[in-house]
PDB file of C-alpha atoms and ligand atoms in Angstrom:
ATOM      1  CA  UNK W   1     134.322 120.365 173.217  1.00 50.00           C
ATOM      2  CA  UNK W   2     133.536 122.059 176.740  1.00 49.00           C
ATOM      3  CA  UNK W   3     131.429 125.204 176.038  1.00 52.00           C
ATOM      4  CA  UNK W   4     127.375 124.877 175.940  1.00 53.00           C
ATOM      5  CA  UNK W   5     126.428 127.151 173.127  1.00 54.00           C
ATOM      6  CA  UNK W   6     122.779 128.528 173.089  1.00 59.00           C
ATOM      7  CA  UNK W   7     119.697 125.786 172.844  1.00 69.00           C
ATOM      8  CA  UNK W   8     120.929 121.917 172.896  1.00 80.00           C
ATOM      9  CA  UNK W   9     120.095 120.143 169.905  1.00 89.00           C
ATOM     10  CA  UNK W  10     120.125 116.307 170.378  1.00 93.00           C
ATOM     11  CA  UNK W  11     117.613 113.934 171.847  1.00 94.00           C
ATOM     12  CA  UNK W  12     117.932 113.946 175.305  1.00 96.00           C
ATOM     13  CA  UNK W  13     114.765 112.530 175.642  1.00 94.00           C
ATOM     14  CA  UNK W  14     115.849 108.333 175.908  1.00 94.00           C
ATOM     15  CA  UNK W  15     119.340 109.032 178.291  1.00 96.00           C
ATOM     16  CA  UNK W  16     120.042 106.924 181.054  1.00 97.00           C
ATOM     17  CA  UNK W  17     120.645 108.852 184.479  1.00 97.00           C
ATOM     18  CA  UNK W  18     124.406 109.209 183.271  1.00 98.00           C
ATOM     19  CA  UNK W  19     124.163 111.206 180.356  1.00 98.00           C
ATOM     20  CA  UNK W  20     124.077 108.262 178.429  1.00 98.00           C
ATOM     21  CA  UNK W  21     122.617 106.729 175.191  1.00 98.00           C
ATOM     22  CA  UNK W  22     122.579 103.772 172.634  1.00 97.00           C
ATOM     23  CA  UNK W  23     124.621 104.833 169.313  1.00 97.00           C
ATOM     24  CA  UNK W  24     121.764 102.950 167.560  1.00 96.00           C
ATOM     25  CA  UNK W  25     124.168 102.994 164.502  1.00 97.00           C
ATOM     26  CA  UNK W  26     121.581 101.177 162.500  1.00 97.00           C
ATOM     27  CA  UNK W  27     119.534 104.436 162.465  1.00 96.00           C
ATOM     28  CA  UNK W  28     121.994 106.386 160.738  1.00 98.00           C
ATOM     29  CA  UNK W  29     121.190 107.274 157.143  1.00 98.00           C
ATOM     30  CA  UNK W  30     123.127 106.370 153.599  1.00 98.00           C
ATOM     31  CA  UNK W  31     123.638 110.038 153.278  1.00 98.00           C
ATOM     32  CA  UNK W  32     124.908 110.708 157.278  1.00 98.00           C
ATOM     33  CA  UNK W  33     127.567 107.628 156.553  1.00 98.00           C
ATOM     34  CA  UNK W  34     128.524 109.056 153.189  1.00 98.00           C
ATOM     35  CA  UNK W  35     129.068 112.446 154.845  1.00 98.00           C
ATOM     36  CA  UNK W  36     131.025 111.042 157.467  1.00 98.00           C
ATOM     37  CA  UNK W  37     132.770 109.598 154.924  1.00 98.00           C
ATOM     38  CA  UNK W  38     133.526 112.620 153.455  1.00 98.00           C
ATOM     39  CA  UNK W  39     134.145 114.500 156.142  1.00 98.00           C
ATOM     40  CA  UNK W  40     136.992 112.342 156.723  1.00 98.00           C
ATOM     41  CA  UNK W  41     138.682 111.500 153.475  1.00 97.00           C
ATOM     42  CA  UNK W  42     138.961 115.199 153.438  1.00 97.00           C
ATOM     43  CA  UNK W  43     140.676 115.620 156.641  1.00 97.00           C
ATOM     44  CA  UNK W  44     142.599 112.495 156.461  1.00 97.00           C
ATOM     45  CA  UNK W  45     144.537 113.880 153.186  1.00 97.00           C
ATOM     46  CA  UNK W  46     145.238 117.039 155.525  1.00 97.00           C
ATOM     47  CA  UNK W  47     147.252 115.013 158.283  1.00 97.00           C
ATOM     48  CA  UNK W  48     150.498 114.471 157.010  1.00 96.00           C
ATOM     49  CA  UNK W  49     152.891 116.963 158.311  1.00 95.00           C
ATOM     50  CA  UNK W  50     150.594 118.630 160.818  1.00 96.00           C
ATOM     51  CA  UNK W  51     148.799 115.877 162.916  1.00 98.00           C
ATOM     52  CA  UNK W  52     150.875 114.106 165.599  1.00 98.00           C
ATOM     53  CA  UNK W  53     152.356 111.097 165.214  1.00 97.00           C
ATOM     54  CA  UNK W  54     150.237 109.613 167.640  1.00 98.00           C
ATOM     55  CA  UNK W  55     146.970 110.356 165.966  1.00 98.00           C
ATOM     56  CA  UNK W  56     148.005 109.373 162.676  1.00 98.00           C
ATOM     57  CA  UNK W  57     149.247 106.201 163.946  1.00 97.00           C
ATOM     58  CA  UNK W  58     145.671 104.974 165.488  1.00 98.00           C
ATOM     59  CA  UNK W  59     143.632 107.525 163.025  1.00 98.00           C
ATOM     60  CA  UNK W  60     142.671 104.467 160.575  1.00 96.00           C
ATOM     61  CA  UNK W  61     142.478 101.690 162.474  1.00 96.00           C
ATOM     62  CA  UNK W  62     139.358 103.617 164.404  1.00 97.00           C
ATOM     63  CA  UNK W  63     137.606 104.388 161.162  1.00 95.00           C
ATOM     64  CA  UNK W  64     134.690 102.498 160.370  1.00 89.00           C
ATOM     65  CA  UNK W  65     133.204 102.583 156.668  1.00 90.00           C
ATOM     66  CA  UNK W  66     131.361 105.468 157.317  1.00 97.00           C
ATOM     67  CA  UNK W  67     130.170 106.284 161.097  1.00 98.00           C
ATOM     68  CA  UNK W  68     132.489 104.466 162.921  1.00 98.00           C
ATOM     69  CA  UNK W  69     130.435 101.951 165.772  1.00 98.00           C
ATOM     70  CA  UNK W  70     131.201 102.848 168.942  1.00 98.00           C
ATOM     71  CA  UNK W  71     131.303  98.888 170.154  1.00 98.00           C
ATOM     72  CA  UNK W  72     134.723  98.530 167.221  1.00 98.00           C
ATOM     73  CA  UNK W  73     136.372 101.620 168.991  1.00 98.00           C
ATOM     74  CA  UNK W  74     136.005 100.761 172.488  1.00 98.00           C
ATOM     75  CA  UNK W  75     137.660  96.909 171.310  1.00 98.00           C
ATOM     76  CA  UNK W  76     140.501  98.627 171.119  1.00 98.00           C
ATOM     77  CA  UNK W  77     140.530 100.995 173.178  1.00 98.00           C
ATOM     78  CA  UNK W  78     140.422  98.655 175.782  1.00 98.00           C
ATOM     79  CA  UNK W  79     143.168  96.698 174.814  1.00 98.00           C
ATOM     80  CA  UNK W  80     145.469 100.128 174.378  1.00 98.00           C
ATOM     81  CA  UNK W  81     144.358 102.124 177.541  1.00 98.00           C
ATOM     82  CA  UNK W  82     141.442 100.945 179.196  1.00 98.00           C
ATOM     83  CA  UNK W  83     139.155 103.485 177.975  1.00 98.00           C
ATOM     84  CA  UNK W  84     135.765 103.292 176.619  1.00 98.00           C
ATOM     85  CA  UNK W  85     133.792 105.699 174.509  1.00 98.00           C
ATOM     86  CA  UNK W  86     129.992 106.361 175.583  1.00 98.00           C
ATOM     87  CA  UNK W  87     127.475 107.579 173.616  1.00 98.00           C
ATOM     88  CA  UNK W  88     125.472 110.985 174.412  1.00 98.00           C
ATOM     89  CA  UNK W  89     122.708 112.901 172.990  1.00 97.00           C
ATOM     90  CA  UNK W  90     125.184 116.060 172.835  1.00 97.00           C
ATOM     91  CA  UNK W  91     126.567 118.710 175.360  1.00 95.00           C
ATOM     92  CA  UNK W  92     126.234 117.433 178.999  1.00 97.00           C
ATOM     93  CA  UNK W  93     127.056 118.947 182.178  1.00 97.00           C
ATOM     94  CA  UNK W  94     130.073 119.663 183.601  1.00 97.00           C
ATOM     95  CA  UNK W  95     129.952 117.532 186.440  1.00 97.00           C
ATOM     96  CA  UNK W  96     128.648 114.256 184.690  1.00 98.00           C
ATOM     97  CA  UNK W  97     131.637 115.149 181.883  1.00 98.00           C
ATOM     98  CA  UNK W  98     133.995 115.452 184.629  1.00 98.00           C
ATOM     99  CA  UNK W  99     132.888 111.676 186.136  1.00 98.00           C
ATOM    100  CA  UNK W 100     132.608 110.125 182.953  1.00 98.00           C
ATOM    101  CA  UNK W 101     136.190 111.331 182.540  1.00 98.00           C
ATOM    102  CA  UNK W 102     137.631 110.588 185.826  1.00 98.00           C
ATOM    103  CA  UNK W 103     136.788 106.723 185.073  1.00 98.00           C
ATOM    104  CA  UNK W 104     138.307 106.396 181.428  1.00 98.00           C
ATOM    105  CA  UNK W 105     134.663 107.187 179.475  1.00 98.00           C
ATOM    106  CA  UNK W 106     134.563 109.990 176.937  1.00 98.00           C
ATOM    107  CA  UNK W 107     131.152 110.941 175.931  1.00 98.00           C
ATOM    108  CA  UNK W 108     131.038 110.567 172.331  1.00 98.00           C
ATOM    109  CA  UNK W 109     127.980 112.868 170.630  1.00 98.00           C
ATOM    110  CA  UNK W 110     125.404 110.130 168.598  1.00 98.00           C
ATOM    111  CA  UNK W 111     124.052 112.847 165.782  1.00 98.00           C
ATOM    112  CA  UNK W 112     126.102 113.749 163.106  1.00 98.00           C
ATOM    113  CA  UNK W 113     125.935 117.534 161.504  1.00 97.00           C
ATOM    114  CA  UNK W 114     123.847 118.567 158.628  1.00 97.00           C
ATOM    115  CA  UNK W 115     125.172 118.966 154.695  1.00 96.00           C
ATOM    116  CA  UNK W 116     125.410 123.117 155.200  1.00 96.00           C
ATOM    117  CA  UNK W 117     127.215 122.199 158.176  1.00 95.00           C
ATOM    118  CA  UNK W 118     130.323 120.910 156.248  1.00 94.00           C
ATOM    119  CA  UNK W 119     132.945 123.223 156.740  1.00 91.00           C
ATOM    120  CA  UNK W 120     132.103 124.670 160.218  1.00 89.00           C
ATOM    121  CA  UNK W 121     130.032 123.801 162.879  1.00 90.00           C
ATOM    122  CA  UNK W 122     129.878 125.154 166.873  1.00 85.00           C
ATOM    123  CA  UNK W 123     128.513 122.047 168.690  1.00 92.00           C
ATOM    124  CA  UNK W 124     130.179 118.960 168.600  1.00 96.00           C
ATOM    125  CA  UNK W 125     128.794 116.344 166.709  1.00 98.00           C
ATOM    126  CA  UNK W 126     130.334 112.574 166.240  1.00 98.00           C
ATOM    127  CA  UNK W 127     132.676 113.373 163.637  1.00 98.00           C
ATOM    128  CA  UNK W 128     134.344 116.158 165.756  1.00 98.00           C
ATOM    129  CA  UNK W 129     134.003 113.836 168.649  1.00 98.00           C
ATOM    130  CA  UNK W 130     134.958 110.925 167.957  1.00 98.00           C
ATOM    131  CA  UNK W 131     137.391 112.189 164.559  1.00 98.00           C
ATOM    132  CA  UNK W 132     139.107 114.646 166.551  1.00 98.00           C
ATOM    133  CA  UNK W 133     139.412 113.017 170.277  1.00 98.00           C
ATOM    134  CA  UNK W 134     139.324 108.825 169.945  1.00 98.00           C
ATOM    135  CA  UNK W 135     142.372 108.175 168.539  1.00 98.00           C
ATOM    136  CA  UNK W 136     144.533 109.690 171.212  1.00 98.00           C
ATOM    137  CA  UNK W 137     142.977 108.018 174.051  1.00 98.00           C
ATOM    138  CA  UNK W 138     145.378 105.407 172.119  1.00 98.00           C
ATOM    139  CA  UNK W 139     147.764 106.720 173.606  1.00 98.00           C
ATOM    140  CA  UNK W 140     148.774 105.626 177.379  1.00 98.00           C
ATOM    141  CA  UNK W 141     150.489 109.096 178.430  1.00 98.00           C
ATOM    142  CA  UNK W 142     147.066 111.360 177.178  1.00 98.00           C
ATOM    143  CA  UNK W 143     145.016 108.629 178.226  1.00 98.00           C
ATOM    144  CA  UNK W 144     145.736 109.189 181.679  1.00 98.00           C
ATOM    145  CA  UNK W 145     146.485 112.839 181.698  1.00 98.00           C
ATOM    146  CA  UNK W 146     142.359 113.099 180.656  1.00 98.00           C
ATOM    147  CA  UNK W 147     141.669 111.071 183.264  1.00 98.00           C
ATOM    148  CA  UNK W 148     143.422 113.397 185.598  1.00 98.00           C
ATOM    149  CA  UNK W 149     141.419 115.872 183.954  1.00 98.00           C
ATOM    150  CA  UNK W 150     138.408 114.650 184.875  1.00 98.00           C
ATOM    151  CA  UNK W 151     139.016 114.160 188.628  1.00 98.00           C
ATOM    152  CA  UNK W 152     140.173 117.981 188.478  1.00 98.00           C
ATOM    153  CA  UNK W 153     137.418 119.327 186.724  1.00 98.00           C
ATOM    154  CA  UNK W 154     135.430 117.560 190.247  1.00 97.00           C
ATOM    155  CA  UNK W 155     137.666 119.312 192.024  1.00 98.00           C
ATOM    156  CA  UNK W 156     137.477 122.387 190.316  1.00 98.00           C
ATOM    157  CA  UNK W 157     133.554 122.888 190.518  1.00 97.00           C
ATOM    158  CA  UNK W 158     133.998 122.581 194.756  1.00 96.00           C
ATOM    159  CA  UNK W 159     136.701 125.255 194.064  1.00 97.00           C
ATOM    160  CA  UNK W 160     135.661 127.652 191.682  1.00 95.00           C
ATOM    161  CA  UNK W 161     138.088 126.646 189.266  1.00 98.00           C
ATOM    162  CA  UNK W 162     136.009 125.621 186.126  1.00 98.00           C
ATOM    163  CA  UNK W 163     136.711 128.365 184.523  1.00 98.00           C
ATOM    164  CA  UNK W 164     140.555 127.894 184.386  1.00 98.00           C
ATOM    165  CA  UNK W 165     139.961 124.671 183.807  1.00 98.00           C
ATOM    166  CA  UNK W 166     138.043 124.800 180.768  1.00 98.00           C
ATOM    167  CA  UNK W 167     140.835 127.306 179.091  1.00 98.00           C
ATOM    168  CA  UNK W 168     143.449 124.300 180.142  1.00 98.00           C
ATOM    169  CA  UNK W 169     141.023 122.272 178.488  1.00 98.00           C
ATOM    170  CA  UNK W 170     140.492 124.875 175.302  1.00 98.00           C
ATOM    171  CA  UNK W 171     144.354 125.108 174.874  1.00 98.00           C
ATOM    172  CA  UNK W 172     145.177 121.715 175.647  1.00 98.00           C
ATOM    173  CA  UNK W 173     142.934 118.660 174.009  1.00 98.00           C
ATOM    174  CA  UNK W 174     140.804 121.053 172.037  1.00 98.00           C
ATOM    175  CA  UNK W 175     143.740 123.042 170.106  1.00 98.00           C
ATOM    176  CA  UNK W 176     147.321 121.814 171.476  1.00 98.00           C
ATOM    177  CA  UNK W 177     150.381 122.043 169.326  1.00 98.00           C
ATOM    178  CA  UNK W 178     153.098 119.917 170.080  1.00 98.00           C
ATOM    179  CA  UNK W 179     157.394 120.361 169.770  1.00 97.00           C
ATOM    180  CA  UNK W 180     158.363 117.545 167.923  1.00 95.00           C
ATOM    181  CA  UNK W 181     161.487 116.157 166.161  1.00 92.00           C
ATOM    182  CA  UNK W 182     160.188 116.664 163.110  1.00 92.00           C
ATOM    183  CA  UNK W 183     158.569 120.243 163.882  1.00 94.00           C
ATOM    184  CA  UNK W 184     155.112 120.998 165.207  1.00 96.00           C
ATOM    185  CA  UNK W 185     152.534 119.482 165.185  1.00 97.00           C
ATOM    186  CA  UNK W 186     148.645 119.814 166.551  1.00 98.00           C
ATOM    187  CA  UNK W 187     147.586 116.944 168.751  1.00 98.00           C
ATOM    188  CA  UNK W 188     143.715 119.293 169.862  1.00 98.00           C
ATOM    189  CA  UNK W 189     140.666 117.573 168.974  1.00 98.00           C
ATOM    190  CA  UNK W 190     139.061 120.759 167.488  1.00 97.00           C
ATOM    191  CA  UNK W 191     141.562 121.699 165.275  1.00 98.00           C
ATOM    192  CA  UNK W 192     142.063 117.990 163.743  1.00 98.00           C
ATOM    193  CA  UNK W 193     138.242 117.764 163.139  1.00 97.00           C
ATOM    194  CA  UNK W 194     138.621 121.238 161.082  1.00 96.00           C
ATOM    195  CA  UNK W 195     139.591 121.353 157.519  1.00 94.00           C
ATOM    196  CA  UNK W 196     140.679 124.914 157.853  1.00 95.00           C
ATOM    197  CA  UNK W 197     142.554 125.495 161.189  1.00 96.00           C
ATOM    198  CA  UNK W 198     144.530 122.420 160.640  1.00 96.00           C
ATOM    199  CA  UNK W 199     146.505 124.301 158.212  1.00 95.00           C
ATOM    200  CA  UNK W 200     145.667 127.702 160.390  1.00 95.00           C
ATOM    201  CA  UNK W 201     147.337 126.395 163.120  1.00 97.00           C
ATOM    202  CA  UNK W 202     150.910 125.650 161.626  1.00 96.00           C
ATOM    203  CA  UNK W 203     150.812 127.427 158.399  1.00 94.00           C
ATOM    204  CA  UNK W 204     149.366 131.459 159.673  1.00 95.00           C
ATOM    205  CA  UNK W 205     152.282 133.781 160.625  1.00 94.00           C
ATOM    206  CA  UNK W 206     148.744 135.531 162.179  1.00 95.00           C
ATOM    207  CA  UNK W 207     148.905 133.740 165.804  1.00 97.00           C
ATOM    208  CA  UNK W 208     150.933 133.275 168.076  1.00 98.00           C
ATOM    209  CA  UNK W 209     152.294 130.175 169.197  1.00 98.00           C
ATOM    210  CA  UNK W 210     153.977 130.206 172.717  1.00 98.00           C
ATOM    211  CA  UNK W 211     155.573 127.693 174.983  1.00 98.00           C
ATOM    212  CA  UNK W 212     153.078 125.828 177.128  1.00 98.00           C
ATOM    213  CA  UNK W 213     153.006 127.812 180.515  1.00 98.00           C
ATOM    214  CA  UNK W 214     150.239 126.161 183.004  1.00 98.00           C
ATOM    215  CA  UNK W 215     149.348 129.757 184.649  1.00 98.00           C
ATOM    216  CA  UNK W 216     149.788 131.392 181.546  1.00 98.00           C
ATOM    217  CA  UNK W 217     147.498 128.625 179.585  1.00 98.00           C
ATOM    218  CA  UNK W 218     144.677 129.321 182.735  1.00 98.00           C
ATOM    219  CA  UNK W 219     145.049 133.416 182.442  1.00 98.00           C
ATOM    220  CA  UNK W 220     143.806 133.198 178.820  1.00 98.00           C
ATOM    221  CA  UNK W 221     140.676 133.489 177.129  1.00 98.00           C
ATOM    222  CA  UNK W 222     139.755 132.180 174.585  1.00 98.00           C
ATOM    223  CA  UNK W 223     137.204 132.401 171.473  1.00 95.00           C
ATOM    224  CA  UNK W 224     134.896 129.974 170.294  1.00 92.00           C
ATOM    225  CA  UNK W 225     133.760 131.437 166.798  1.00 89.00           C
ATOM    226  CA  UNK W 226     136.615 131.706 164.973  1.00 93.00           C
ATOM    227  CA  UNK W 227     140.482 130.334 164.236  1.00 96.00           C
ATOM    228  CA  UNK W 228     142.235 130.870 167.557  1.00 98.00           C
ATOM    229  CA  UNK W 229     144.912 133.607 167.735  1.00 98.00           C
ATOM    230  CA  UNK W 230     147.086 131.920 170.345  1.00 98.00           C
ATOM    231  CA  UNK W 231     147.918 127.954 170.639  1.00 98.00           C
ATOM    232  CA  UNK W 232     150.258 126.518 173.311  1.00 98.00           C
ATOM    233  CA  UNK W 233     152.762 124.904 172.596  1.00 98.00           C
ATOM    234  CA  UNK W 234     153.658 121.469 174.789  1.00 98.00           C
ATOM    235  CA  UNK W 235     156.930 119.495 174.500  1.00 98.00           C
ATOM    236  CA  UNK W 236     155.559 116.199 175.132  1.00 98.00           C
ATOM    237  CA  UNK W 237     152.019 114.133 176.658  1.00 98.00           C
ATOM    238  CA  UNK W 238     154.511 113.728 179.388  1.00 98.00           C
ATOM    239  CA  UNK W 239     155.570 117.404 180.351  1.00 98.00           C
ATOM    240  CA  UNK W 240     151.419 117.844 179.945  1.00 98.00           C
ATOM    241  CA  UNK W 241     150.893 115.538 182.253  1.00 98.00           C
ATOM    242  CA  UNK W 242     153.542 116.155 184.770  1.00 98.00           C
ATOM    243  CA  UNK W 243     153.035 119.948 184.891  1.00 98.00           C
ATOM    244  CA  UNK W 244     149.592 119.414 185.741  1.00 98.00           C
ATOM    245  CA  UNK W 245     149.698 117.079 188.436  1.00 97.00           C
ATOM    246  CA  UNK W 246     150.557 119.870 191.038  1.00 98.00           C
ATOM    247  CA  UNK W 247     147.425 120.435 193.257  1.00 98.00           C
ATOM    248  CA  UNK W 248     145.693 123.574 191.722  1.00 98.00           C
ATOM    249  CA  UNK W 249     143.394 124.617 194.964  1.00 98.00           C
ATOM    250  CA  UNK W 250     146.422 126.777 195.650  1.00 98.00           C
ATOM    251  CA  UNK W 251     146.597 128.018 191.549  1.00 98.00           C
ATOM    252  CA  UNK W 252     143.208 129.020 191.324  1.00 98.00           C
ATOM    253  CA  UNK W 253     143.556 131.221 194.477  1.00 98.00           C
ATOM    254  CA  UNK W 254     146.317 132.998 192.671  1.00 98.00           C
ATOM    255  CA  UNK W 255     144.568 133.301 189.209  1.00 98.00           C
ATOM    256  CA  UNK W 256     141.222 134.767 190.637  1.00 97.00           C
ATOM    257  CA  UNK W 257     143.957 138.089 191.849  1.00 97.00           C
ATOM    258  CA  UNK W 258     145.447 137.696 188.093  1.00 97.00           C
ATOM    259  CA  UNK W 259     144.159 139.977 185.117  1.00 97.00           C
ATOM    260  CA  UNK W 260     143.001 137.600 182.468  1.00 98.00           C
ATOM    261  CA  UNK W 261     144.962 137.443 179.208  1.00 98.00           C
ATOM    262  CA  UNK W 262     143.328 138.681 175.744  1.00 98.00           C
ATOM    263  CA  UNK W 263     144.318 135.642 173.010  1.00 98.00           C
ATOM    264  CA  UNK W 264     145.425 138.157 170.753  1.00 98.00           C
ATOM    265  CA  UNK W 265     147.907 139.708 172.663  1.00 98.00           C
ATOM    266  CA  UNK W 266     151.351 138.462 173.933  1.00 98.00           C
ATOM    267  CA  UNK W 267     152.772 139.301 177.366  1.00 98.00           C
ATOM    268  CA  UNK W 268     156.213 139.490 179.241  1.00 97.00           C
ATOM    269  CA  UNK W 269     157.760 136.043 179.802  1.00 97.00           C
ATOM    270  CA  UNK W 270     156.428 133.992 176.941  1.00 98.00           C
ATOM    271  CA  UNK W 271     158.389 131.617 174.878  1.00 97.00           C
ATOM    272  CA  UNK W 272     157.001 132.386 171.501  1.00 96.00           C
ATOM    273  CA  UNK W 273     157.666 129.402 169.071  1.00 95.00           C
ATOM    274  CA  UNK W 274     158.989 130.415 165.688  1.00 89.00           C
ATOM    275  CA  UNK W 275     156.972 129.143 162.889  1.00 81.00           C
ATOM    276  CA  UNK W 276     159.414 127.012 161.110  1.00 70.00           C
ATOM    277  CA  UNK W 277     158.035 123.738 160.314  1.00 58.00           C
ATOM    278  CA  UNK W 278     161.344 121.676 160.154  1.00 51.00           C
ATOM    279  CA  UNK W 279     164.123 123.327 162.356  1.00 47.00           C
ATOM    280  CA  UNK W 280     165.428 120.111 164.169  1.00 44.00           C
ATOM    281  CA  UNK W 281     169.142 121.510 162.887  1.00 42.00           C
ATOM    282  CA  UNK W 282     168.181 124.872 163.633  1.00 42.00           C
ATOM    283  CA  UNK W 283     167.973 123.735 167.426  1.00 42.00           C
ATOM    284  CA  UNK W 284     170.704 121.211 166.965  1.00 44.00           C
ATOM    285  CA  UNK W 285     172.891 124.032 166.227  1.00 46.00           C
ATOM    286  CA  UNK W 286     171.963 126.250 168.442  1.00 48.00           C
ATOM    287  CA  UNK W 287     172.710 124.066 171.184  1.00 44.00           C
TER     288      UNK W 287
HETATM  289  N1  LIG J   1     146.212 118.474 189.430  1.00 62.99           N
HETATM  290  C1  LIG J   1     144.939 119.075 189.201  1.00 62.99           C
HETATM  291  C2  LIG J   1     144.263 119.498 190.518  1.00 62.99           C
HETATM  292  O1  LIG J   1     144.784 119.301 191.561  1.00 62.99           O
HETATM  293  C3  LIG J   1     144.041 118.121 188.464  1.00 62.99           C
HETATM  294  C4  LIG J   1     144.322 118.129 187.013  1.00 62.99           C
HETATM  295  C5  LIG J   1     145.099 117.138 186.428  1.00 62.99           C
HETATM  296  C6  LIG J   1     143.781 119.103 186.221  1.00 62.99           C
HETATM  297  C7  LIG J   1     145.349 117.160 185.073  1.00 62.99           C
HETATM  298  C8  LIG J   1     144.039 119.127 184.886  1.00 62.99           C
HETATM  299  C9  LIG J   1     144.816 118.166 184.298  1.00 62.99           C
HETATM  300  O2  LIG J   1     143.199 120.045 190.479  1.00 62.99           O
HETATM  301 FE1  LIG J   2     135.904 118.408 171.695  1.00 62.99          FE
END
C-alpha cells in the first residue's frame, strides 16, 4: 500500500541507496513460513467467485511452500511482463516508489506480520505485498498501466498531484472491482490480501459500488482503518489504462478548485453498480 502510518517498523538499517534489500529467505522462521502458509490457504479458499480471473490464473503458480522467494517470482515474471519484484525493509518514499515503478520493480516488504496480526494488519507486510499485488503484474495490460503509474506519481510530486494520485492508487490497485462476464469481481491488492473485505467488497449491500470515473476516483477520500464504503468499479485493465493516459497537469489544476468527496456519500452523476453477482442476462436483456 501507499500511506506511511505512524513509526516504520522494518530494518532499514542494511538498504542499498534504492530502498533496497536482500529477502534473505533463509532467515525466515518455521513458524513465519507456516503462517504464511496459513495466511494463504485461507484466502486462497476465498477466491473463487470474487477474485479476477487474472489473479486466480497466476495466484498458484507464484506460491512458494511457505514464503514465496522472491528470485522464483521474478523467473516468471520476467518471462510474462518484464517485471521484477525487489525486496524492501517496508514503507519507502514516494519518490523512490514512484522510480522503482516507472522501470517495472515493485518493492516487495521482506518481514512478515506477527501471529495477533492474523486477521488485520495496517502496514504492509510480504503476504499483503506480494499475496495481494504479484500475481497481476502477470498480466501485460496492468503491468504496464503500473508502470504508467509510476512515471505519474514523478510527475505528480513536481505538480502537487500526490494526493490525487494516491486515491487513484487507493481505488484502483489497492481495492478495484472489476465488470466482468461473469459479474464482479475485485482485482485491488488490499482487499485480496484480506480475509474479510474480500467478501465485504461483493457481498455488503453497505457500500457503494460506482462506475469508475477518473475525476470522480481523484475527488474521493478515502479511509485506511476500516472496510471501505465506496469501490470503483472498472470495465476492463484496458479502459484503466486508457482513461489514464490523458496528461493530468491539466486534472490536478481542476481538482485543487473541486470539493473533495466523503467515501460514504454518493453524488450527482455516478453510475452506481447494482450488487448482483451474476446478471450477464440481466444486461443481455436490457440491451
Ligand atoms: N497520465 C498520467 C499523467 O500524465 C500518468 C498516469 C498514468 C497516472 C497512469 C496514473 C496512471 O500524469
Ligand atoms: Fe499494497
Amino acid at each position: 500500500m501507499l500511506k506511511p502510518e505512524n513509526p516504520l517498523r522494518g530494518d532499514y538499517s542494511q538498504m542499498r541507496e534504492d530502498y533496497t534489500v536482500e529477502q534473505n529467505w533463509a532467515a525466515y522462521t518455521a513458524a513465519e513460513h507456516e503462517r504464511y502458509r496459513r495466511l494463504a490457504e485461507r484466502q486462497s479458499r476465498k477466491l473463487s467467485g470474487y477474485a479476477c480471473d487474472e489473479f486466480i490464473e497466476h495466484v498458484a503458480a507464484l506460491a512458494g511452500d511457505g514464503i514465496p522467494r522472491f528470485e522464483d517470482a521474478n523467473a516468471l515474471l520476467d518471462r510474462a511482463t518484464g517485471w521484477q519484484i525487489v525486496g524492501v525493509p517496508g514503507l519507502i518514499p514516494d519518490d523512490v516508489f514512484f522510480r522503482h515503478l516507472a522501470n517495472r520493480r515493485f518493492p516487495v516488504t521482506v518481514w512478515l506480520r506477527k501471529p495477533e496480526e492474523f486477521d488485520y494488519i495496517v502496514e504492509p507486510d510480504v503476504f499483503h505485498d506480494f499475496f495481494g499485488h504479484v500475481p497481476l503484474l502477470m498480466n501485460p495490460v496492468f503491468a504496464d498501466y503500473l508502470q504508467e503509474y509510476g512515471r505519474g506519481g514523478m510527475k505528480a510530486l513536481a505538480l502537487g498531484g500526490l494526493g490525487y494520485l494516491a486515491r487513484l492508487y487507493w481505488y484502483t490497485v489497492e481495492f478495484g472491482l472489476i465488470d466482468t462476464q461473469q459479474g464482479l469481481r475485485t482485482y485491488g491488492a488490499g482487499i485480496l490480501s484480506s480475509g474479510g473485505e474480500i467478501l465485504h467488497c461483493l457481498d455488503s449491500s453497505a457500500p457503494h459500488r460506482v462506475r469508475f470515473d477518473l475525476m470522480r476516483v481523484m475527488q474521493t477520500e478515502y479511509r485506511i482503518d476500516r472496510f471501505q464504503d465506496t469501490y470503483f468499479v472498472i470495465d476492463s485493465y484496458n479502459q484503466l489504462f486508457h482513461e489514464t493516459a490523458q496528461d493530468f497537469a491539466p486534472l490536478y489544476a481542476r481538482l485543487q478548485a473541486l470539493p473533495s468527496i466523503d467515501p460514504s456519500v454518493t453524488v450527482a452523476g455516478d453510475a452506481l453498480v447494482p450488487q448482483v453477482r451474476h446478471y450477464e442476462s440481466i444486461r443481455r436483456s436490457a440491451a
